[in-house]
Coordinates of C-alpha atoms and ligand atoms in Angstrom, one line a residue:
M11 CA -73.6 31.8 -13.6
P12 CA -75.3 33.9 -10.9
D13 CA -78.7 32.7 -9.8
A14 CA -80.7 35.9 -10.5
E15 CA -83.9 34.7 -8.7
N16 CA -81.9 33.8 -5.7
R17 CA -80.4 37.3 -5.5
A18 CA -83.8 39.1 -6.0
D19 CA -85.4 37.0 -3.2
R20 CA -82.6 38.0 -0.8
A21 CA -83.4 41.7 -0.9
T22 CA -86.7 41.1 0.9
G23 CA -86.8 37.5 2.1
P24 CA -85.9 36.0 5.4
R25 CA -82.3 35.8 6.7
R26 CA -80.3 32.8 5.5
V27 CA -77.7 30.6 7.1
V28 CA -75.7 28.5 4.7
I29 CA -74.0 25.4 6.1
V30 CA -71.3 23.8 3.9
G31 CA -70.9 20.1 4.6
S32 CA -73.2 17.5 6.3
G33 CA -70.8 15.5 8.4
F34 CA -70.8 15.3 12.1
A35 CA -70.4 19.1 12.7
G36 CA -72.7 20.3 9.9
F37 CA -75.4 17.8 10.7
A38 CA -75.3 18.6 14.5
C39 CA -75.3 22.3 13.7
A40 CA -78.2 22.1 11.3
R41 CA -80.3 20.0 13.6
K42 CA -79.8 22.2 16.7
L43 CA -80.1 25.5 14.8
C44 CA -83.5 24.5 13.3
R45 CA -84.8 23.5 16.7
T46 CA -83.5 26.8 18.3
L47 CA -85.0 28.9 15.5
A48 CA -88.3 27.1 15.7
R49 CA -88.5 27.6 19.5
A50 CA -87.9 31.3 19.0
G51 CA -90.5 31.6 16.2
D52 CA -87.7 32.9 13.9
D53 CA -88.1 32.3 10.1
T54 CA -84.4 32.4 9.2
E55 CA -83.8 29.9 6.4
V56 CA -81.2 27.1 7.0
V57 CA -79.6 25.8 3.8
L58 CA -77.4 22.8 3.8
V59 CA -75.0 22.5 0.9
T60 CA -73.5 19.0 0.6
P61 CA -72.4 16.6 -2.2
T62 CA -74.4 13.7 -0.7
D63 CA -77.9 13.5 0.6
Y64 CA -76.7 11.7 3.7
M65 CA -74.6 12.2 6.8
L66 CA -71.9 9.5 6.8
Y67 CA -71.1 7.8 10.1
T68 CA -67.4 7.3 9.3
P69 CA -66.4 5.3 12.4
L70 CA -68.2 2.3 11.0
L71 CA -66.5 2.5 7.5
P72 CA -64.0 -0.2 8.5
D73 CA -67.0 -2.5 9.2
V74 CA -68.3 -1.7 5.7
A75 CA -64.9 -2.5 4.2
G76 CA -64.9 -5.7 6.1
G77 CA -68.4 -6.7 4.8
L78 CA -70.0 -6.6 8.2
I79 CA -72.3 -3.7 7.7
D80 CA -74.4 -2.6 4.8
P81 CA -73.3 0.9 3.6
R82 CA -76.9 2.2 3.7
F83 CA -76.9 1.7 7.5
V84 CA -74.0 4.1 8.1
A85 CA -75.6 6.8 5.8
V86 CA -78.2 8.9 7.7
S87 CA -80.8 10.3 5.3
L88 CA -80.8 14.2 5.6
T89 CA -84.2 14.5 4.1
D90 CA -85.6 12.3 6.9
A91 CA -83.4 13.6 9.7
L92 CA -83.5 17.3 9.0
P93 CA -87.0 18.0 7.5
R94 CA -86.8 21.8 8.2
V95 CA -83.5 22.3 6.3
R96 CA -83.4 23.3 2.7
L97 CA -81.0 20.7 1.3
I98 CA -78.9 21.5 -1.8
V99 CA -77.1 18.4 -3.0
A100 CA -74.1 20.1 -4.6
T101 CA -70.4 21.0 -3.9
A102 CA -69.4 24.5 -2.7
E103 CA -66.7 25.4 -5.2
S104 CA -65.7 28.8 -4.0
I105 CA -66.8 31.4 -1.4
D106 CA -66.8 35.2 -1.7
L107 CA -66.5 36.5 1.8
D108 CA -67.0 40.2 0.8
N109 CA -70.1 39.7 -1.3
K110 CA -71.4 37.0 1.0
T111 CA -71.9 34.4 -1.7
V112 CA -71.0 30.8 -2.2
T113 CA -70.8 29.2 -5.7
V114 CA -72.1 25.7 -5.8
T115 CA -72.1 23.1 -8.6
S116 CA -73.6 19.6 -9.0
D117 CA -73.8 16.9 -11.7
H118 CA -77.2 18.3 -12.7
H119 CA -76.6 22.0 -13.1
G120 CA -73.8 24.5 -13.8
P121 CA -72.5 26.9 -11.1
R122 CA -75.1 28.6 -9.0
E123 CA -74.5 31.5 -6.6
L124 CA -76.2 31.4 -3.2
T125 CA -76.2 34.4 -0.9
W126 CA -75.9 34.1 2.9
D127 CA -76.3 36.2 6.0
R128 CA -74.3 33.7 8.1
L129 CA -71.9 31.1 6.8
V130 CA -71.0 27.9 8.6
L131 CA -68.0 26.0 7.2
T132 CA -68.0 22.4 8.1
P133 CA -66.6 20.6 4.9
G134 CA -64.5 18.3 7.1
S135 CA -61.2 16.8 5.8
V136 CA -59.8 14.6 3.1
T137 CA -57.0 12.0 3.2
R138 CA -53.5 13.6 3.5
L139 CA -51.5 12.6 0.4
F140 CA -47.8 12.8 0.0
D141 CA -45.7 13.0 -3.2
V142 CA -45.3 9.2 -3.4
P143 CA -45.2 8.1 -7.1
G144 CA -48.3 6.1 -8.0
L145 CA -50.2 6.9 -4.8
R146 CA -53.1 8.7 -6.6
E147 CA -53.5 6.0 -9.2
H148 CA -53.0 2.8 -7.1
G149 CA -53.8 3.7 -3.5
R150 CA -57.3 4.0 -2.0
G151 CA -58.4 5.9 1.1
L152 CA -61.1 5.2 3.7
K153 CA -63.2 8.4 3.9
T154 CA -66.2 7.6 1.7
V155 CA -68.6 4.8 1.0
A156 CA -67.1 4.3 -2.4
E157 CA -63.6 3.8 -0.9
A158 CA -64.8 1.3 1.7
L159 CA -66.9 -0.7 -0.7
Y160 CA -64.0 -0.7 -3.2
L161 CA -61.5 -2.1 -0.7
R162 CA -63.9 -4.9 0.2
E163 CA -64.6 -5.8 -3.4
Q164 CA -61.0 -5.4 -4.5
L165 CA -59.9 -7.9 -1.8
L166 CA -62.6 -10.4 -2.7
R167 CA -61.9 -10.0 -6.5
Q168 CA -58.2 -10.5 -6.0
L169 CA -58.8 -13.6 -3.8
E170 CA -61.1 -15.1 -6.5
L171 CA -58.5 -14.4 -9.2
A172 CA -55.8 -16.0 -7.0
D173 CA -57.8 -19.2 -6.6
H174 CA -57.5 -19.7 -10.4
E175 CA -53.9 -18.5 -10.8
E176 CA -51.3 -21.1 -11.7
D177 CA -48.2 -18.8 -11.3
P178 CA -47.4 -18.9 -7.5
E179 CA -45.8 -15.4 -7.6
I180 CA -48.9 -13.8 -9.1
R181 CA -51.1 -15.8 -6.7
R182 CA -49.1 -14.5 -3.8
A183 CA -49.4 -10.9 -5.1
R184 CA -53.2 -11.2 -5.4
R185 CA -53.3 -12.6 -1.8
T186 CA -51.3 -9.7 -0.4
V187 CA -52.9 -6.5 1.2
V188 CA -50.9 -3.5 2.3
V189 CA -52.4 -0.9 4.6
V190 CA -50.4 2.3 5.3
G191 CA -51.3 4.1 8.5
A192 CA -51.5 2.4 11.9
S193 CA -53.6 5.0 13.8
Y194 CA -57.1 3.8 14.8
A195 CA -58.7 4.0 11.3
G196 CA -56.0 2.1 9.5
T197 CA -55.7 -0.5 12.3
E198 CA -59.5 -1.0 12.4
L199 CA -59.5 -1.4 8.6
I200 CA -56.7 -4.1 8.5
A201 CA -58.4 -6.0 11.4
Q202 CA -61.7 -6.1 9.4
L203 CA -60.1 -7.0 6.1
R204 CA -58.1 -9.8 7.8
A205 CA -61.4 -11.1 9.2
L206 CA -63.0 -11.0 5.8
A207 CA -60.0 -12.8 4.2
D208 CA -60.1 -15.4 7.0
S209 CA -63.8 -16.1 6.3
Y210 CA -63.0 -16.4 2.6
A211 CA -60.1 -18.9 3.2
A212 CA -62.2 -20.9 5.6
R213 CA -65.0 -21.3 3.1
R214 CA -62.7 -22.1 0.2
G215 CA -60.8 -24.6 2.4
F216 CA -57.2 -23.2 2.3
D217 CA -54.9 -21.9 5.0
P218 CA -55.6 -18.2 5.9
A219 CA -51.9 -17.7 6.4
E220 CA -51.6 -17.8 2.6
I221 CA -53.3 -14.4 2.6
R222 CA -50.6 -11.9 3.6
F223 CA -51.4 -8.6 5.4
L224 CA -48.9 -5.8 5.9
L225 CA -49.5 -2.8 8.1
L226 CA -47.0 0.1 7.8
D227 CA -46.5 3.3 9.7
T228 CA -43.7 5.8 10.1
A229 CA -44.5 6.1 13.8
D230 CA -42.9 3.8 16.3
R231 CA -46.1 2.3 17.7
V232 CA -49.6 1.4 16.5
M233 CA -52.5 3.6 17.7
P234 CA -50.5 6.0 19.9
E235 CA -53.9 7.6 20.7
V236 CA -54.9 4.8 23.1
G237 CA -51.7 4.9 25.2
E238 CA -48.7 2.6 25.5
K239 CA -50.3 -0.3 27.3
L240 CA -53.3 -0.7 25.0
S241 CA -51.1 0.0 22.0
D242 CA -48.8 -2.9 23.0
Q243 CA -51.8 -5.2 23.4
V244 CA -53.1 -4.3 19.9
L245 CA -49.7 -5.0 18.4
S246 CA -49.5 -8.4 19.9
V247 CA -53.2 -9.4 19.1
L248 CA -52.8 -8.2 15.4
R249 CA -49.4 -10.0 15.1
G250 CA -51.1 -13.1 16.5
R251 CA -53.6 -12.9 13.7
G252 CA -50.7 -13.0 11.2
I253 CA -50.6 -9.3 10.3
D254 CA -47.0 -8.3 9.5
I255 CA -46.6 -4.9 11.2
R256 CA -43.7 -2.8 10.2
L257 CA -43.1 0.5 12.2
G258 CA -40.9 3.3 11.1
M259 CA -41.8 2.3 7.5
S260 CA -43.9 3.7 4.6
L261 CA -44.1 3.4 0.8
R262 CA -41.6 4.8 -1.6
E263 CA -43.6 3.9 -4.7
L264 CA -46.8 2.2 -5.8
A265 CA -47.5 0.4 -9.1
A266 CA -50.4 -1.7 -10.4
D267 CA -48.9 -4.9 -9.2
H268 CA -46.4 -4.0 -6.5
V269 CA -45.3 -1.4 -3.9
V270 CA -41.8 -0.5 -2.9
L271 CA -41.3 0.1 0.9
T272 CA -39.1 2.9 2.1
D273 CA -36.3 0.4 3.0
G274 CA -36.3 -0.6 -0.7
T275 CA -38.1 -4.0 -0.4
T276 CA -40.5 -4.7 -3.2
V277 CA -43.9 -6.2 -2.2
P278 CA -46.0 -7.6 -5.0
T279 CA -49.7 -6.6 -4.4
H280 CA -52.8 -5.3 -6.1
T281 CA -54.6 -3.9 -2.9
V282 CA -53.2 -0.9 -1.1
A283 CA -55.1 1.3 1.4
W284 CA -53.6 4.7 2.4
V285 CA -55.0 5.8 5.8
T286 CA -52.3 8.1 7.0
G287 CA -54.3 11.1 8.4
V288 CA -56.3 14.0 7.2
T289 CA -56.0 17.6 6.1
G290 CA -58.8 20.2 5.7
A291 CA -61.2 20.0 2.7
P292 CA -59.9 21.5 -0.6
V293 CA -62.6 24.3 -0.7
L294 CA -60.8 25.9 2.3
G295 CA -57.9 26.6 0.0
T296 CA -60.1 29.0 -2.0
L297 CA -60.6 31.3 1.0
D298 CA -57.2 33.0 1.4
L299 CA -57.6 32.9 5.2
P300 CA -55.1 31.9 7.9
M301 CA -54.8 28.1 8.3
E302 CA -53.1 25.9 10.9
R303 CA -52.1 22.4 9.9
G304 CA -54.4 22.4 6.9
R305 CA -57.3 23.6 9.0
L306 CA -59.0 27.1 9.1
K307 CA -58.1 29.2 12.1
V308 CA -61.0 30.1 14.3
G309 CA -61.5 31.6 17.8
A310 CA -62.9 29.6 20.8
D311 CA -66.3 30.9 19.8
L312 CA -65.8 29.1 16.4
R313 CA -65.9 32.4 14.5
V314 CA -63.4 33.1 11.8
P315 CA -61.3 36.1 13.0
G316 CA -62.1 39.3 11.1
H317 CA -65.3 37.8 9.6
L318 CA -68.1 38.1 12.2
D319 CA -70.6 36.3 10.0
V320 CA -68.5 33.3 9.2
F321 CA -68.1 30.3 11.5
A322 CA -66.3 27.0 11.2
G323 CA -65.9 23.7 13.1
G324 CA -65.1 20.0 12.9
D325 CA -62.1 18.7 11.0
A326 CA -62.1 21.8 8.8
A327 CA -61.2 24.1 11.7
A328 CA -58.2 24.6 14.0
V329 CA -60.3 25.1 17.1
P330 CA -58.3 26.1 20.2
D331 CA -58.5 23.4 22.9
L332 CA -59.4 25.3 26.0
T333 CA -58.6 22.2 28.1
Q334 CA -55.0 22.1 26.8
P335 CA -53.9 25.7 26.2
G336 CA -51.7 26.1 23.1
K337 CA -53.2 23.0 21.4
I338 CA -56.0 22.6 18.9
T339 CA -58.7 20.0 19.2
P340 CA -58.0 16.7 17.3
P341 CA -60.0 15.8 14.2
T342 CA -62.5 13.4 15.7
A343 CA -66.2 12.9 15.5
Q344 CA -66.4 13.4 19.2
H345 CA -65.2 17.0 18.9
A346 CA -67.0 17.7 15.5
T347 CA -70.4 16.8 16.9
R348 CA -70.0 19.0 20.0
Q349 CA -68.6 21.8 17.9
G350 CA -71.6 21.5 15.6
K351 CA -73.9 22.2 18.6
V352 CA -71.8 25.2 19.7
L353 CA -71.9 26.5 16.1
A354 CA -75.7 26.4 16.2
R355 CA -75.8 28.2 19.5
N356 CA -73.3 30.9 18.4
V357 CA -74.9 31.4 15.0
A358 CA -78.3 31.8 16.7
A359 CA -76.8 34.2 19.2
S360 CA -75.4 36.3 16.2
L361 CA -79.0 36.4 14.9
G362 CA -80.2 37.8 18.3
I363 CA -81.4 34.4 19.8
G364 CA -79.7 33.4 23.0
T365 CA -76.1 33.9 24.0
A366 CA -72.8 32.7 22.5
A367 CA -70.4 30.4 24.3
P368 CA -66.8 29.3 23.8
Y369 CA -66.1 25.7 22.8
K370 CA -64.7 23.6 25.6
H371 CA -64.8 19.8 25.8
R372 CA -62.5 17.4 27.6
D373 CA -61.7 14.4 25.4
M374 CA -63.6 11.3 26.5
G375 CA -61.3 8.8 24.9
L376 CA -61.6 6.4 22.0
V377 CA -63.4 3.1 21.2
V378 CA -61.7 1.0 18.6
D379 CA -63.2 -2.2 17.2
L380 CA -60.5 -4.6 16.0
G381 CA -62.5 -7.5 14.5
P382 CA -63.5 -10.8 15.9
R383 CA -63.9 -10.7 19.8
F384 CA -61.4 -7.9 20.2
A385 CA -61.5 -4.2 20.8
V386 CA -59.8 -1.6 22.9
A387 CA -61.3 1.5 24.5
N388 CA -60.3 4.1 27.0
P389 CA -63.6 5.8 28.0
L390 CA -63.0 8.5 30.6
G391 CA -59.4 7.3 31.3
L392 CA -60.5 3.6 31.9
R393 CA -58.4 1.1 30.0
L394 CA -60.5 -1.7 28.5
S395 CA -59.6 -4.5 26.0
G396 CA -61.1 -7.7 24.7
L397 CA -64.8 -8.5 25.1
P398 CA -65.6 -5.7 27.6
A399 CA -64.2 -3.2 25.2
K400 CA -66.1 -4.8 22.4
A401 CA -69.3 -4.4 24.2
V402 CA -68.6 -0.7 25.0
T403 CA -67.5 -0.1 21.4
R404 CA -70.6 -1.6 19.8
A405 CA -72.9 0.0 22.3
Y406 CA -71.2 3.4 21.8
H407 CA -71.5 3.3 18.0
T408 CA -75.0 2.1 18.0
Y409 CA -76.0 4.9 20.4
A410 CA -74.0 7.6 18.6
V411 CA -75.4 7.1 15.1
P412 CA -77.8 10.0 15.0
R413 CA -81.0 8.3 13.7
G414 CA -83.2 5.6 15.2
L415 CA -83.7 3.7 11.9
N416 CA -80.0 3.4 11.3
R417 CA -79.4 2.3 14.9
W418 CA -82.0 -0.4 14.5
A419 CA -80.5 -1.7 11.3
I420 CA -77.0 -1.7 12.8
T421 CA -78.1 -3.5 16.0
L422 CA -79.9 -6.2 13.9
T423 CA -76.8 -6.6 11.8
Y424 CA -74.6 -7.1 14.8
L425 CA -77.0 -9.7 16.1
T426 CA -77.2 -11.4 12.8
N427 CA -73.4 -11.5 12.5
A428 CA -73.2 -13.2 15.9
V429 CA -74.9 -16.3 14.4
T430 CA -73.9 -16.2 10.7
S431 CA -70.6 -15.8 8.8
R432 CA -69.6 -12.8 6.8
P433 CA -71.2 -12.4 3.4
L434 CA -68.7 -12.9 0.6
T435 CA -70.8 -11.8 -2.3
L436 CA -69.1 -9.7 -4.9
L437 CA -71.6 -7.2 -6.4
G438 CA -69.1 -5.0 -8.4
L439 CA -70.8 -1.8 -7.2
V440 CA -67.8 0.5 -7.4
S441 CA -65.4 0.9 -10.3
P442 CA -61.6 1.6 -9.7
E443 CA -62.2 5.1 -11.1
E444 CA -65.1 6.0 -8.8
S445 CA -63.0 5.1 -5.8
T446 CA -59.9 7.2 -6.6
F447 CA -59.0 10.1 -4.2
R448 CA -60.0 12.5 -6.9
A449 CA -63.5 11.0 -7.7
S450 CA -64.5 10.0 -4.2
E451 CA -62.9 12.7 -2.0
G452 CA -62.6 15.5 -4.5
I453 CA -58.8 15.9 -4.1
R454 CA -57.8 17.5 -7.4
H455 CA -54.4 19.0 -6.4
H456 CA -51.8 18.1 -3.9
A457 CA -53.4 18.0 -0.5
Ligands
FAD18 C1 -62.4 5.3 8.9 C2 -62.6 6.4 10.0 C3 -62.9 6.0 11.3 C4 -63.1 7.0 12.2 N1 -63.4 6.6 13.5 C5 -63.6 7.6 14.4 C6 -64.0 7.2 15.8 O1 -64.1 6.0 16.1 N2 -64.2 8.2 16.7 C7 -64.1 9.5 16.3 O2 -64.3 10.4 17.2 N3 -63.7 9.9 15.1 C8 -63.5 9.0 14.1 N4 -63.1 9.4 12.9 C9 -62.9 10.8 12.6 C10 -64.2 11.4 12.2 O3 -64.8 10.7 11.2 C11 -64.0 12.9 11.8 O4 -63.3 13.6 12.8 C12 -65.4 13.5 11.6 O5 -66.0 12.9 10.5 C13 -65.3 15.0 11.3 O6 -66.5 15.6 11.2 P1 -66.8 16.8 10.2 O7 -68.2 17.2 10.3 O8 -65.8 17.9 10.5 O9 -66.4 16.3 8.8 P2 -67.0 15.1 7.9 O10 -67.7 14.1 8.7 O11 -65.8 14.6 7.1 O12 -68.0 15.8 7.0 C14 -67.7 16.8 6.0 C15 -68.9 17.0 5.1 O13 -68.6 18.1 4.2 C16 -68.9 17.7 2.9 N5 -68.1 18.5 2.0 C17 -66.7 18.4 1.8 N6 -66.4 19.4 0.9 C18 -67.5 20.1 0.6 C19 -67.8 21.1 -0.3 N7 -66.8 21.7 -1.0 N8 -69.0 21.6 -0.4 C20 -70.0 21.0 0.3 N9 -69.8 20.0 1.1 C21 -68.6 19.5 1.3 C22 -68.5 16.2 2.9 O14 -69.1 15.5 1.8 C23 -69.2 15.8 4.2 O15 -70.5 15.7 4.1 C24 -62.9 8.4 11.9 C25 -62.7 8.7 10.6 C26 -62.5 7.7 9.6 C27 -62.2 8.1 8.2

């Protein structure tokens, strides 16, 4: 239902920028835009539409799944961090580019229509799903707090059940974890879950080798992003920890108590994580605009071609990579944050404040935390592994979380973890339904 008051205000009120999504790109854009407008004494309203009242620092979700970090510490409060922004905790359901409106809904009210003078689309991405029977019911992703918490709790719950199980086959199934996707997110996840399971076995006094971990990927190497040498090292360290890594392999089918691999092997299990890459957020599909690999096409100035008042960035946008002509920038937080700042600059320029600039950033490499005493990193082309990489990785994440209070909490947690063992408490915070792709990521149709 249209919001009549909202429409009446717009005839005379200040200009309005609506930002959809509060991830790395939307957050950085809102923060910089507010500062730029304040400096210029401009009263343009900045509205942030987002389903959660926090910005999620996703690179630490594997640590949440592994029980190392409290989920509150990776959630940056928008109310605290962006006091000048008008926050609307809701989901953008559809966007009318001709009438310049966005229709939003939340649990608390029906559809509302918001008008905008400038629109910034930063709704990020969701897990890329395939037509694998049973995937939507029995697989879980790693994009949200609900998914990360569920994976931790599911593993601990299954380990508890296995302890009391008389049937060796069922016990073995409960003690088996399958992760599909061996790029950095899936690999970090399996390393953290392995460490959690090892702690459990040590405290319950049985051999950790009884808990089986399987990492699958259709690619021919793990984490190709970090280059051959580091990738080989990761392979050997993870195999040394008893993780069964099968390359050139995926799932053919999932059921409640087993999966079938693409080579036909049946693996009994109750815990399956699907971390095989991402595609643009579902709302982009309502726009009827040109897309590239599931992402919205934009120019190097992050404007949507043919729509001068519409901008997009982050995982949601196919941004030309000016450092590698012909390519688009990869979906990483590193690019999303920097694109958020350029979005702010270019939106402000479109409002008559400052000048626009194209997006250009040379990739600075990755940092990948792989559980106890091991990490790999390739900052600025340097190849690091082991403890030096661990130090760089932890320092980088602590620095990159965009709020002091969260940084403080994460630092204290890392220090505490250095002298205590992982907590194994099972709080039952997330139900199986809340952690499905549909409920937690909003994937309703095939993505
Ligand atoms: C487990 C994991 C580990 C990662 N590790 C790294 C790493 O180490 N380094 C790195 O560079 N990158 C990493 N990434 C990738 C990084 O998280 C993404 O590239 C980054 O989050 C993209 O930022 P974004 O702002 O485009 O989207 P997101 O951060 O995904 O934010 C999108 C926002 O839009 C909101 N939204 C979605 N749909 C709607 C809608 N319809 N209406 C309103 N709001 C909506 C979402 O709720 C969210 O707030 C990792 C990702 C994962 C999942």
